[in-house]
PDB file of C-alpha atoms in Angstrom:
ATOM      1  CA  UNK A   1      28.991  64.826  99.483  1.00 45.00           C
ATOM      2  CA  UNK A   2      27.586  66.068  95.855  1.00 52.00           C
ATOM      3  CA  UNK A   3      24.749  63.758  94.444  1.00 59.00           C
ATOM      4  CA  UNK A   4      25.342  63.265  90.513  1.00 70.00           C
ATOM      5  CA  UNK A   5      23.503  61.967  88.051  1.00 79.00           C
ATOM      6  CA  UNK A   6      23.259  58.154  88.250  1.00 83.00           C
ATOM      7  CA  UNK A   7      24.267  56.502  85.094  1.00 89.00           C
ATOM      8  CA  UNK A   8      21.900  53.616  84.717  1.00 89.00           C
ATOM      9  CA  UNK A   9      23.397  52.090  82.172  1.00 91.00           C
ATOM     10  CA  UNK A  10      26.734  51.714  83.822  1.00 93.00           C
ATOM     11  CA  UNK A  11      24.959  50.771  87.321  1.00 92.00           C
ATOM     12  CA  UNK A  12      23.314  47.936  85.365  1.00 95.00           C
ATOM     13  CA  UNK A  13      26.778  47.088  83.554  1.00 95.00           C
ATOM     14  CA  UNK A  14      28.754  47.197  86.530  1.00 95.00           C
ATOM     15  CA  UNK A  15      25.862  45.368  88.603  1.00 95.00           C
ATOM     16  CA  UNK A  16      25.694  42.213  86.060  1.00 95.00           C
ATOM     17  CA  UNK A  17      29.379  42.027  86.561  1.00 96.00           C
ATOM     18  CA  UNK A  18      29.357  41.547  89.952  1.00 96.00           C
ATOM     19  CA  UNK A  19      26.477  38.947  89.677  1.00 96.00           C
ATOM     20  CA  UNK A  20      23.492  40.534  89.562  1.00 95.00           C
ATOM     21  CA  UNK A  21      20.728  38.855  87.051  1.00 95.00           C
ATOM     22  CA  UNK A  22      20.027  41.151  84.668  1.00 95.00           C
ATOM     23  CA  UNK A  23      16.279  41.890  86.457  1.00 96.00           C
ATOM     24  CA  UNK A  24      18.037  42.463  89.744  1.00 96.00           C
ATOM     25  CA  UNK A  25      20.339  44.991  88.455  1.00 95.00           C
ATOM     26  CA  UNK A  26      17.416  46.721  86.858  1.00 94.00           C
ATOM     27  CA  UNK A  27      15.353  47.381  89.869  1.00 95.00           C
ATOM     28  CA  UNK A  28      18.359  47.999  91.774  1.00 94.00           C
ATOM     29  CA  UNK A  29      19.657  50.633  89.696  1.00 93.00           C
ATOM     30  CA  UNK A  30      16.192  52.063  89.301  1.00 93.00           C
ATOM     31  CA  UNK A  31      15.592  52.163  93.516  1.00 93.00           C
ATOM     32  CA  UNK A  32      18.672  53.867  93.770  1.00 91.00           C
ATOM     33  CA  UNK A  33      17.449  56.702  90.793  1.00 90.00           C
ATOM     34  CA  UNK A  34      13.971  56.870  92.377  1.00 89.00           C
ATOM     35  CA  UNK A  35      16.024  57.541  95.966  1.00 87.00           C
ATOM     36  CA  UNK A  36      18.121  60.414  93.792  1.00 86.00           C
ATOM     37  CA  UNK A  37      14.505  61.901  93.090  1.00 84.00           C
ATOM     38  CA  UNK A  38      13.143  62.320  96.775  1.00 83.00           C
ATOM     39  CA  UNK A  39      12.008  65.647  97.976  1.00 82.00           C
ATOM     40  CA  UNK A  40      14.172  65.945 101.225  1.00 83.00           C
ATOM     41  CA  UNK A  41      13.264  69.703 101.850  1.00 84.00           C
ATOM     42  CA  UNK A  42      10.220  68.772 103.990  1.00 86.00           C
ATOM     43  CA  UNK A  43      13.145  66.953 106.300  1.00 89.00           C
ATOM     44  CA  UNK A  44      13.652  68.281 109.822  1.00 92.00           C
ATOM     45  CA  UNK A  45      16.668  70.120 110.120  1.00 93.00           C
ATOM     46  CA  UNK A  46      19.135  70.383 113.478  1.00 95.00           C
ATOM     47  CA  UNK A  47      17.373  73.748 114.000  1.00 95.00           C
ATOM     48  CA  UNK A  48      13.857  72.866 113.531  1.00 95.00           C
ATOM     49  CA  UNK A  49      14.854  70.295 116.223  1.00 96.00           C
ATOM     50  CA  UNK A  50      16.405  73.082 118.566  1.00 97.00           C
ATOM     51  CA  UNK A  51      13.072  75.268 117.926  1.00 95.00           C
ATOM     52  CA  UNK A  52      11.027  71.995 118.541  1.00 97.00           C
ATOM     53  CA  UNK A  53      12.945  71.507 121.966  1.00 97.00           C
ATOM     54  CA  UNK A  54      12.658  74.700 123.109  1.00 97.00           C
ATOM     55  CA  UNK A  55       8.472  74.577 122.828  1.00 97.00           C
ATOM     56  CA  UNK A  56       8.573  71.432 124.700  1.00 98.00           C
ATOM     57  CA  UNK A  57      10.284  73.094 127.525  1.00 97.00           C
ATOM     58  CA  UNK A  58       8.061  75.901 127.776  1.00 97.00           C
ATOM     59  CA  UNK A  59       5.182  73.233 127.487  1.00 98.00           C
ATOM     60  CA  UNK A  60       6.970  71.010 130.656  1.00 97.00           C
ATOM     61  CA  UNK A  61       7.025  74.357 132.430  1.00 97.00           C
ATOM     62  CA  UNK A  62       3.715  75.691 132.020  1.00 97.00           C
ATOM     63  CA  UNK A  63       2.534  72.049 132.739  1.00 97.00           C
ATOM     64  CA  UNK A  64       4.832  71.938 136.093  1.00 97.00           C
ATOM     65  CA  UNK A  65       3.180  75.649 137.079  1.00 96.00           C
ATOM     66  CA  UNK A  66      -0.636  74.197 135.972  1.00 97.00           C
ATOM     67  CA  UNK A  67       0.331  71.258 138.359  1.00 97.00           C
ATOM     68  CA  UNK A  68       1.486  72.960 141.246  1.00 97.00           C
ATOM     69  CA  UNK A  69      -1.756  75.196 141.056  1.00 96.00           C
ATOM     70  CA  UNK A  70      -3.928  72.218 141.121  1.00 97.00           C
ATOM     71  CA  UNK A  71      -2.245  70.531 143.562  1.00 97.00           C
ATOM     72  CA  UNK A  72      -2.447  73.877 145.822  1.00 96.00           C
ATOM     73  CA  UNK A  73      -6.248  73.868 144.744  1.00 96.00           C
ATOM     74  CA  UNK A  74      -6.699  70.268 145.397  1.00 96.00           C
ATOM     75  CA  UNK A  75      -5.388  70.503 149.378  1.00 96.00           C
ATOM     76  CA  UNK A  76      -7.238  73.673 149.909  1.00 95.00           C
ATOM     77  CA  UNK A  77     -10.838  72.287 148.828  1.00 95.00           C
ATOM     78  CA  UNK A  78      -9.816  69.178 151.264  1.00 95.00           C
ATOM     79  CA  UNK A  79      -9.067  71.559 154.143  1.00 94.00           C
ATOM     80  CA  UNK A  80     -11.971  72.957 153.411  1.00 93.00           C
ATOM     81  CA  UNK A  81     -13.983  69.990 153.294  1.00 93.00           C
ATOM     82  CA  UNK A  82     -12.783  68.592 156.369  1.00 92.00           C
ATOM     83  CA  UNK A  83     -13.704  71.977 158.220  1.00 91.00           C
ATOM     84  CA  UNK A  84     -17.084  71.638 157.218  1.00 90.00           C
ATOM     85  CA  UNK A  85     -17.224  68.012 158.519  1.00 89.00           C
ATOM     86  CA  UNK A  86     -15.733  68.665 161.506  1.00 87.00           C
ATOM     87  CA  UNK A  87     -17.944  71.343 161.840  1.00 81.00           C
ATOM     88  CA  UNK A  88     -21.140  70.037 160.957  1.00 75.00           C
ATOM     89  CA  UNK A  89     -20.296  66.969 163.922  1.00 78.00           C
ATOM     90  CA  UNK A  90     -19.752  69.548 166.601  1.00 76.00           C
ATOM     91  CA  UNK A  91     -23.183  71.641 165.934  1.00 70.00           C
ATOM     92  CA  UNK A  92     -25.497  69.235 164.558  1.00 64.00           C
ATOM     93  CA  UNK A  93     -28.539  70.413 162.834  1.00 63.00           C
TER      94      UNK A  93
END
């Protein structure tokens, strides 16, 4: 769909018509030419969303791999731990 000029006048005309006051169909028609004026090139696009997507997987995965290491880490220093206790309560200082 093509965006055209907005004829003001005509909104305003055609506006009052259908019962608009006269202020009403003023600010109306002026929202709608102020929405005509937006920048939309800063808008996401279906690509930036696909590029967007595909960091977030390689995020999830490297978080998943960081996880797994720390969990790994996590049961060795307990192993370890419980070694030492066990150890220390069979030859006491």
């Amino acid at each position: 769909m093509a965006i055209t000029a907005l004829d003001t006048h005509q909104t305003v005309k055609d506006l009052t018509a259908a019962g608009f006051t006269d202020a009403q169909a003023e600010a109306l028609a002026y929202a709608l030419r102020q929405s005509q004026q937006l920048d939309l090139s800063q808008l996401a696009t279906k690509t930036d969303l696909v590029e967007v997507r595909r960091e977030m997987a390689e995020i999830k995965a490297d978080l998943i791999k960081w996880m797994i290491g720390m969990t790994f880490a996590g049961g060795g220093a307990v192993v370890a731990l419980v070694r030492l206790v066990v150890g220390a309560t069979r030859n006491p200082i």
